[in-house]
JSON list of C-alpha atoms and ligand atoms in Angstrom, two decimals:
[
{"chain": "E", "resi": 1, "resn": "UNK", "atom": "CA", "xyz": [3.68, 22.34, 18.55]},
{"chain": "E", "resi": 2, "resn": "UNK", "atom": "CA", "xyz": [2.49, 24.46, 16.16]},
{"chain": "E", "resi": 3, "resn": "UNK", "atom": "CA", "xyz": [-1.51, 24.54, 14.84]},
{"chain": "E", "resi": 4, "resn": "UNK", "atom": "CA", "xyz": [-1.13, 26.74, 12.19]},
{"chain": "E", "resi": 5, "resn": "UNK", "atom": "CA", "xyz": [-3.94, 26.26, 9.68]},
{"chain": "E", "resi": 6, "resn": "UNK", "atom": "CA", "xyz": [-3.38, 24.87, 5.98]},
{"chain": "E", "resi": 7, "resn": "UNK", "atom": "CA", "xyz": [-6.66, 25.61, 4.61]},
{"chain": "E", "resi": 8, "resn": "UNK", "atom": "CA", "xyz": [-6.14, 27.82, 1.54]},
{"chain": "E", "resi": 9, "resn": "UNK", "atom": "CA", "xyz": [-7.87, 28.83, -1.89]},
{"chain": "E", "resi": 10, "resn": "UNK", "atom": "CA", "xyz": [-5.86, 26.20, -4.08]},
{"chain": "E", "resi": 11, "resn": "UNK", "atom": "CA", "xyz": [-7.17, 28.00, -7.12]},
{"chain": "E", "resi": 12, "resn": "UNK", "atom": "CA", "xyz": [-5.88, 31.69, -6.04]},
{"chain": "E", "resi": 13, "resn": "UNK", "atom": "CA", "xyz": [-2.29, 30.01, -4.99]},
{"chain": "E", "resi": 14, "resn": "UNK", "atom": "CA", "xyz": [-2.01, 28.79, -8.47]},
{"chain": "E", "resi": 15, "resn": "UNK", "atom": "CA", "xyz": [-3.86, 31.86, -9.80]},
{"chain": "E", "resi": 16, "resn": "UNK", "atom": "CA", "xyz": [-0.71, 34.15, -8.02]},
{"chain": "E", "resi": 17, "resn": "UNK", "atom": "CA", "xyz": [1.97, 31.78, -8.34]},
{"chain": "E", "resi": 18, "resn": "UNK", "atom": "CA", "xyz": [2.34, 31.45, -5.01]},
{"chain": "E", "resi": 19, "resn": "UNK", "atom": "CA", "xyz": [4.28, 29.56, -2.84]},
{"chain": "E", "resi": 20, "resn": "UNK", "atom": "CA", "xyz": [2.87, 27.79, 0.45]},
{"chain": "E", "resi": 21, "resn": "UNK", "atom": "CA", "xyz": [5.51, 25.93, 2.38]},
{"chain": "E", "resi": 22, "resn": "UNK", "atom": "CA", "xyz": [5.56, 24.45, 5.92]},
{"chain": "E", "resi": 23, "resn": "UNK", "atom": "CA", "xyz": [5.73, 21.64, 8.03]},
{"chain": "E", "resi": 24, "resn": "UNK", "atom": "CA", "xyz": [3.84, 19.47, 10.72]},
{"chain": "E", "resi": 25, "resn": "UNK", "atom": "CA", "xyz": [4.79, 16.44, 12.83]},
{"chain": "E", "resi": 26, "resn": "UNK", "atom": "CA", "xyz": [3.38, 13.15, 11.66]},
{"chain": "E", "resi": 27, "resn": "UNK", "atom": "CA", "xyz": [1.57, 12.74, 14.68]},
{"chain": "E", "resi": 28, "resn": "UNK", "atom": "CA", "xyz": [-0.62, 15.55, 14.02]},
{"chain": "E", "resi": 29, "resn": "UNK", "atom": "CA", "xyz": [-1.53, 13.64, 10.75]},
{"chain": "E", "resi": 30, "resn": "UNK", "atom": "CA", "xyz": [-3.99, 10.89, 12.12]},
{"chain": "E", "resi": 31, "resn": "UNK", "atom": "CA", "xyz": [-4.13, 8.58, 9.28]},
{"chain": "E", "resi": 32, "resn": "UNK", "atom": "CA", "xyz": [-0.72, 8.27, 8.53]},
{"chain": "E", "resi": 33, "resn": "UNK", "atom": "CA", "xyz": [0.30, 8.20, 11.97]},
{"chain": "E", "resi": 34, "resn": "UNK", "atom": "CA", "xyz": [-2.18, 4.82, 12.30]},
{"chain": "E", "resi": 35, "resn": "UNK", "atom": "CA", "xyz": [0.09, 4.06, 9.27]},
{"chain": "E", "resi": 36, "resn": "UNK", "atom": "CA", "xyz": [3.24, 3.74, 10.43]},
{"chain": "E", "resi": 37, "resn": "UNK", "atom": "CA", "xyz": [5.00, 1.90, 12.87]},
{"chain": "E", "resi": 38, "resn": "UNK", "atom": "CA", "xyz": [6.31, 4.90, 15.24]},
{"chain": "E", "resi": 39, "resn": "UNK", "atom": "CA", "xyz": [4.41, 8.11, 14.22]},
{"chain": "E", "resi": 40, "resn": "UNK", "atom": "CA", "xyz": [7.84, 9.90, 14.60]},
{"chain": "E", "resi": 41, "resn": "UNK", "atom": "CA", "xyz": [9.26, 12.50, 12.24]},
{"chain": "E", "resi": 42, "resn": "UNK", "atom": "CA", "xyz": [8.16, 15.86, 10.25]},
{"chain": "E", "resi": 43, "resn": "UNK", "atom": "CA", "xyz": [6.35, 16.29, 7.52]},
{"chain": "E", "resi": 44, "resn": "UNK", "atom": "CA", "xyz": [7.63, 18.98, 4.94]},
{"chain": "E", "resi": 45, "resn": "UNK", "atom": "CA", "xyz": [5.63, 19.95, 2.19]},
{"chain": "E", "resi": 46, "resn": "UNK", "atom": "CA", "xyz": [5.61, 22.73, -0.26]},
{"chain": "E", "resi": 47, "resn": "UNK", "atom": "CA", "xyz": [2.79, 23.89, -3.02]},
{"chain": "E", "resi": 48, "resn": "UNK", "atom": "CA", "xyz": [3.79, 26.11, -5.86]},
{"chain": "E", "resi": 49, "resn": "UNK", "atom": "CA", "xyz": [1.24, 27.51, -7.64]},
{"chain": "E", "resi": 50, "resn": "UNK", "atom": "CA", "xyz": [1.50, 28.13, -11.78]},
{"chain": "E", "resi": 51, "resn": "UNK", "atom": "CA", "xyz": [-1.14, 29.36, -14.42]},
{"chain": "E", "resi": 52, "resn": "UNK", "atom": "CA", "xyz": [-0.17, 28.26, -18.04]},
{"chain": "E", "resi": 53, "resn": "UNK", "atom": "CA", "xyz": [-0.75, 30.45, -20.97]},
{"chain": "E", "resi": 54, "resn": "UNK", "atom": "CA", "xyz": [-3.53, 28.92, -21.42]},
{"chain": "E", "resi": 55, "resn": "UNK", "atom": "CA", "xyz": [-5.36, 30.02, -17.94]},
{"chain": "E", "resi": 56, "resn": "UNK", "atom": "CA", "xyz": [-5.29, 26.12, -16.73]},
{"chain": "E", "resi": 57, "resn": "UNK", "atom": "CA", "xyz": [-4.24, 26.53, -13.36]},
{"chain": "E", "resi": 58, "resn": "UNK", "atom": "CA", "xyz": [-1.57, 23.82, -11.30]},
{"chain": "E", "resi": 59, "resn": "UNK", "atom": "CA", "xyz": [-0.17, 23.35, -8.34]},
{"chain": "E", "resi": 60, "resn": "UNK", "atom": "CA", "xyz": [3.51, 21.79, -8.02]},
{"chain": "E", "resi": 61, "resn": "UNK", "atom": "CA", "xyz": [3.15, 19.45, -4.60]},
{"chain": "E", "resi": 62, "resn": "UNK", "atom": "CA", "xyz": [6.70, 18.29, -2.97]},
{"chain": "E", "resi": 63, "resn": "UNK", "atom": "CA", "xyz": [6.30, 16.25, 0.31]},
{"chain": "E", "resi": 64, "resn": "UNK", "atom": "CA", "xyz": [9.25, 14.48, 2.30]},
{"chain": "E", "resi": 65, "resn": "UNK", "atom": "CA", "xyz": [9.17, 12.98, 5.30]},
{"chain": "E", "resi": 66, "resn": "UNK", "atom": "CA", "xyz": [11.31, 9.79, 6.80]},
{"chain": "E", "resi": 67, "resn": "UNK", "atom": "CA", "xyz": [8.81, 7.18, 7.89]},
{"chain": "E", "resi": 68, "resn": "UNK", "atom": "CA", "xyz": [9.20, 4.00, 10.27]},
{"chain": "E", "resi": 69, "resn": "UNK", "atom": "CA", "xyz": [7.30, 1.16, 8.67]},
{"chain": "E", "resi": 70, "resn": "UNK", "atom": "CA", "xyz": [6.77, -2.40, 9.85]},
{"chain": "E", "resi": 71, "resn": "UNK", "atom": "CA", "xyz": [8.93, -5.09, 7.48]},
{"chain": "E", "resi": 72, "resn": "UNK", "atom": "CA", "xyz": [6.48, -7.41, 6.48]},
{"chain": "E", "resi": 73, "resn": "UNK", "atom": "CA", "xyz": [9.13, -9.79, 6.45]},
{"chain": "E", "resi": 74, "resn": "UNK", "atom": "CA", "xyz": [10.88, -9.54, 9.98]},
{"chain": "E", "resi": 75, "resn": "UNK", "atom": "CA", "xyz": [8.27, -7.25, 11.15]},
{"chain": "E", "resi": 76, "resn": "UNK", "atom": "CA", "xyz": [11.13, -4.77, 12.28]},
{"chain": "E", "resi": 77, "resn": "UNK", "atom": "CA", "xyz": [11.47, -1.11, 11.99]},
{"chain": "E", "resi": 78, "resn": "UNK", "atom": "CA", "xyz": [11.91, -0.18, 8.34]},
{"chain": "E", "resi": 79, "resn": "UNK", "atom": "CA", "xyz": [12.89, 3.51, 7.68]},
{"chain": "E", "resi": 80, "resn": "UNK", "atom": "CA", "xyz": [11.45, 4.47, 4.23]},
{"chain": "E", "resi": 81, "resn": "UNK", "atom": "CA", "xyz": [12.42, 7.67, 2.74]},
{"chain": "E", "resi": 82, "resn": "UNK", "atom": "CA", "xyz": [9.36, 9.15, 1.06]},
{"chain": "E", "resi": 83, "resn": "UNK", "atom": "CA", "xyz": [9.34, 11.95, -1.43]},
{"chain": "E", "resi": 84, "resn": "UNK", "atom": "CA", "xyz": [6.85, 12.92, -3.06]},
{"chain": "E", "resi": 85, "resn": "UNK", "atom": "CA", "xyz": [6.69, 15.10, -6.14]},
{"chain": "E", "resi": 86, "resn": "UNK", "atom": "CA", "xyz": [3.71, 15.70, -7.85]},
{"chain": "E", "resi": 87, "resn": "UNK", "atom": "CA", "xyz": [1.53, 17.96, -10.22]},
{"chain": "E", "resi": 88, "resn": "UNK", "atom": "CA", "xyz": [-2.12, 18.89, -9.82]},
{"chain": "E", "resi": 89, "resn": "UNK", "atom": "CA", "xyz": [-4.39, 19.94, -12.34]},
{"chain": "E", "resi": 90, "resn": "UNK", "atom": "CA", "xyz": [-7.11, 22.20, -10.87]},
{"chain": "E", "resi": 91, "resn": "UNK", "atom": "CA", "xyz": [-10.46, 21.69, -11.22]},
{"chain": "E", "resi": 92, "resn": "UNK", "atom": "CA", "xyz": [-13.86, 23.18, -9.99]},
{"chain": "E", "resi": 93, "resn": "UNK", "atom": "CA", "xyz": [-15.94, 20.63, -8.70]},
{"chain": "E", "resi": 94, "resn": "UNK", "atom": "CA", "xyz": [-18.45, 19.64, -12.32]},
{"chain": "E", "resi": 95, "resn": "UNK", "atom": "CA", "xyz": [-15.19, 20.58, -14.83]},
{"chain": "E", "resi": 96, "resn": "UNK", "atom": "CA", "xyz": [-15.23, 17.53, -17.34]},
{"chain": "E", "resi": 97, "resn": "UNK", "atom": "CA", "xyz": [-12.09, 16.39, -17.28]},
{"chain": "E", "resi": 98, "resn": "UNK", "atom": "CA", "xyz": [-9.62, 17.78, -20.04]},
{"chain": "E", "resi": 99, "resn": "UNK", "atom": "CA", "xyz": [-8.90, 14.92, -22.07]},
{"chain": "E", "resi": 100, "resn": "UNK", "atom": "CA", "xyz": [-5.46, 15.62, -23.03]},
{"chain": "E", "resi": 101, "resn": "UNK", "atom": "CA", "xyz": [-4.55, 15.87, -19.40]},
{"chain": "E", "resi": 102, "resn": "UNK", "atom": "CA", "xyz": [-5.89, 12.28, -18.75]},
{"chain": "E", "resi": 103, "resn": "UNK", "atom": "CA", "xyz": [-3.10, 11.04, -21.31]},
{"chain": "E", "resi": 104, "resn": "UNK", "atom": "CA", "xyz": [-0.52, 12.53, -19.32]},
{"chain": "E", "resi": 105, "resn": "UNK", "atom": "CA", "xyz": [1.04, 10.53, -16.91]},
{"chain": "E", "resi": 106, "resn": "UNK", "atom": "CA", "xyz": [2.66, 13.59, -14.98]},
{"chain": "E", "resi": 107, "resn": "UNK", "atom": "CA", "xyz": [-0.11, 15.36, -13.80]},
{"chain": "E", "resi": 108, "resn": "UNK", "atom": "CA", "xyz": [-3.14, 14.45, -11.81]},
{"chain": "E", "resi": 109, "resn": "UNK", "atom": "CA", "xyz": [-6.50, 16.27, -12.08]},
{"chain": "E", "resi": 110, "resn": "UNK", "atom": "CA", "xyz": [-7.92, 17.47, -8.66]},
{"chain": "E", "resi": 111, "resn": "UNK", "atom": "CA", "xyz": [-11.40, 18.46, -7.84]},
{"chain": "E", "resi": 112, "resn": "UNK", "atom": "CA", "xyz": [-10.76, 21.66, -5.59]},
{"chain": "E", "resi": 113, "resn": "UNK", "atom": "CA", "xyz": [-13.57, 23.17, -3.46]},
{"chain": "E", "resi": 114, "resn": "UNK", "atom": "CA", "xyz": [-12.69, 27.16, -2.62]},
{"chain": "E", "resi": 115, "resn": "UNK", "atom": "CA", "xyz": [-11.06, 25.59, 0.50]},
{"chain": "E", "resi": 116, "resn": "UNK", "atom": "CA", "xyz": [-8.69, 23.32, 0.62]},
{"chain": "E", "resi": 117, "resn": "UNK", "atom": "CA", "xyz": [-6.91, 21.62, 3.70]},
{"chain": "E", "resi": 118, "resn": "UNK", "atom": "CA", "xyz": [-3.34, 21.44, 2.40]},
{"chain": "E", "resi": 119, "resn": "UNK", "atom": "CA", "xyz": [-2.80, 18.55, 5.29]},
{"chain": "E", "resi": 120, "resn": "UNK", "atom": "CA", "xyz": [-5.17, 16.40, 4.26]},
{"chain": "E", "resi": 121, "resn": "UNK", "atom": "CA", "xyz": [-3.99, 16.75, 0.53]},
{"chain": "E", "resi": 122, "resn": "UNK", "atom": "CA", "xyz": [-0.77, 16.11, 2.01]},
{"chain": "E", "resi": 123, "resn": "UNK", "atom": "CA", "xyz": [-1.61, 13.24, 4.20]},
{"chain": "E", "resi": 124, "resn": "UNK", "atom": "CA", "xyz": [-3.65, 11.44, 0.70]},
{"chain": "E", "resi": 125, "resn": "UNK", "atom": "CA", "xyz": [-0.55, 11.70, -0.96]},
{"chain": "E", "resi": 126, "resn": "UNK", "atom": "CA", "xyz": [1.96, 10.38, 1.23]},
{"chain": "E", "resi": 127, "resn": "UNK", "atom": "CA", "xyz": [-0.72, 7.52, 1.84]},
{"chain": "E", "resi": 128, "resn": "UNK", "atom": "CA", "xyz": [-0.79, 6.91, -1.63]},
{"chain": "E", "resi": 129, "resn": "UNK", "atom": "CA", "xyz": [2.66, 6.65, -1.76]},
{"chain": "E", "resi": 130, "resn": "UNK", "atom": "CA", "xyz": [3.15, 4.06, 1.04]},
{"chain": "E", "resi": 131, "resn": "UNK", "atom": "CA", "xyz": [4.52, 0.80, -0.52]},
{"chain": "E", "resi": 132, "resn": "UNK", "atom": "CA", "xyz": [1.76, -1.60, -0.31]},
{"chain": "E", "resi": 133, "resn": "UNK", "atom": "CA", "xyz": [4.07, -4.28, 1.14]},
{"chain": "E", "resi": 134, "resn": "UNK", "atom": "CA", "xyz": [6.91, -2.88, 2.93]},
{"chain": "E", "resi": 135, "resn": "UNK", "atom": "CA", "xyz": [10.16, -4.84, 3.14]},
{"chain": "E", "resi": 136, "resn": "UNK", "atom": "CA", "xyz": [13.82, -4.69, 4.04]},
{"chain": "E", "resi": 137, "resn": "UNK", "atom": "CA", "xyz": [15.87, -5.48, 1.05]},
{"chain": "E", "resi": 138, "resn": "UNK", "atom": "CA", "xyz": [17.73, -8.06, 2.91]},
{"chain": "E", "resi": 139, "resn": "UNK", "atom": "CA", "xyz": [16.69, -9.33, 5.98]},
{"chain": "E", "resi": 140, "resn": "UNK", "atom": "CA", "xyz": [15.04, -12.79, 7.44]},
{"chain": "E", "resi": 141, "resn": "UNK", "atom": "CA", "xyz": [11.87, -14.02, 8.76]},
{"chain": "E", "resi": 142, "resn": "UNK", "atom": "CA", "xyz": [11.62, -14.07, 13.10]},
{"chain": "E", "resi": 143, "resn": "UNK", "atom": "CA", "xyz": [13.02, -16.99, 13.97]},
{"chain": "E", "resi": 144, "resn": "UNK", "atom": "CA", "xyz": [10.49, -19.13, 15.20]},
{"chain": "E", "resi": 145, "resn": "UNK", "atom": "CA", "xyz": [10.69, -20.71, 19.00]},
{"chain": "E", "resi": 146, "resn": "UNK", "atom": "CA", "xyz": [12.49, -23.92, 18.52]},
{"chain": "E", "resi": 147, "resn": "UNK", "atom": "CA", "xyz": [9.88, -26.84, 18.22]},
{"chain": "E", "resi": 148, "resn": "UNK", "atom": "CA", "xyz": [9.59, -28.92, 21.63]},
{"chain": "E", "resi": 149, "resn": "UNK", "atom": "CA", "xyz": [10.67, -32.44, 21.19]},
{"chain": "E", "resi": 150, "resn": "UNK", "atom": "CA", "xyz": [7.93, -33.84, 22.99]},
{"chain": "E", "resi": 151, "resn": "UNK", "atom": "CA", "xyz": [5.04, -32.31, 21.18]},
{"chain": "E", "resi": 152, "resn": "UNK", "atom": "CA", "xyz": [6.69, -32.37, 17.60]},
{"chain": "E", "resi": 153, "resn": "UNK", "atom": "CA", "xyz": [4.89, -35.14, 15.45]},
{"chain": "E", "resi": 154, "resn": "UNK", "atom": "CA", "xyz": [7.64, -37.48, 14.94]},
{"chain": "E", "resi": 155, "resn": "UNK", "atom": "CA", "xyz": [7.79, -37.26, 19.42]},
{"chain": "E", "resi": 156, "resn": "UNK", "atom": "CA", "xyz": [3.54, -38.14, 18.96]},
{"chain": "E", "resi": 157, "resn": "UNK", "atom": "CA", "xyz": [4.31, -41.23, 16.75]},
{"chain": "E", "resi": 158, "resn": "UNK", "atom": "CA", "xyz": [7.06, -42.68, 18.92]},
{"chain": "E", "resi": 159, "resn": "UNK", "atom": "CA", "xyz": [4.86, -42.33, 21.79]},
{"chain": "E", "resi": 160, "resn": "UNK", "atom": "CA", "xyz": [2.20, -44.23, 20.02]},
{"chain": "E", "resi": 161, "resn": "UNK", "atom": "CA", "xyz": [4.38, -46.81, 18.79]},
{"chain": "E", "resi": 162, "resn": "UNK", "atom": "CA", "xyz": [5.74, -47.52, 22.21]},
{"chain": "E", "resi": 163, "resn": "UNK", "atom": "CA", "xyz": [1.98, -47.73, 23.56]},
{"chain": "E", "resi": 164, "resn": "UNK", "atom": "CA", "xyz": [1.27, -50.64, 20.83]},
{"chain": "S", "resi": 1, "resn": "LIG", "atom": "ZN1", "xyz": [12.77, -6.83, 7.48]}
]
């Protein structure tokens, strides 16, 4: 299993254009792994960098992975496709927040210290991502264990009627 490291300077990726790419099992991903139902599968994520005319730095995040959730429903193996695609603003840590960006819907701001753990970023948003209530589209409840005749209520009331 690789341990390569993630931790990178965000604002120089996007600075260069760069291009990070890689992947990591989900079990090295603690959080998520205490997510899910089996911590099975990769994680593959990729950051491209891009400085706009304007010198405002972003960073292009892609994430997929195939997950095993619990149905909340029949509390059976779900596999949920997640892919994530989203756009970071940069910003050092005290930047007010550009208030244009804010209005847009398609890009996050992101408070980025000169390090920055790509896994963790990755693990936040895949967490983020996971549907609060996970749920087969078509599937039943567990069947419950049948109820026993002799302790079911209508059993309790005969008993007590044949005791009067
Ligand atoms: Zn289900």
């Amino acid at each position: 299993m690789s341990q390569e490291s993630f931790v990178i300077d965000l604002r120089a990726l996007a600075r260069d254009g760069r291009l990070v790419q890689g992947e990591v099992p989900v079990t090295r991903l603690g959080r998520l792994a205490g997510s899910v139902l089996e911590p099975s599968g990769t994680v593959v994520f990729s950051f491209q960098g891009e400085r706009d005319d304007e010198g405002k730095l972003y960073v292009d995040v892609h994430i997929q992975v195939g997950l095993a959730l619990e149905c909340q429903r029949c509390l059976g193996a779900l596999e949920w496709p997640c892919d994530v695609q989203n756009r970071l603003l940069l910003l050092r840590s005290g930047d007010p927040l550009p208030e244009d960006e804010l209005e847009n819907d398609a890009v996050d701001a992101l408070e980025v210290e000169p390090l920055t753990d790509l896994l963790a970023l990755v693990e936040d948003e895949v967490l983020l991502a996971l549907p609060l209530v996970p749920r087969h589209d078509d599937c039943e409840p567990p069947v419950k264990t049948g109820v026993d005749e002799e302790t079911s209520p209508f059993a309790v009331l005969r008993q007590l009627r044949g005791k009067v």
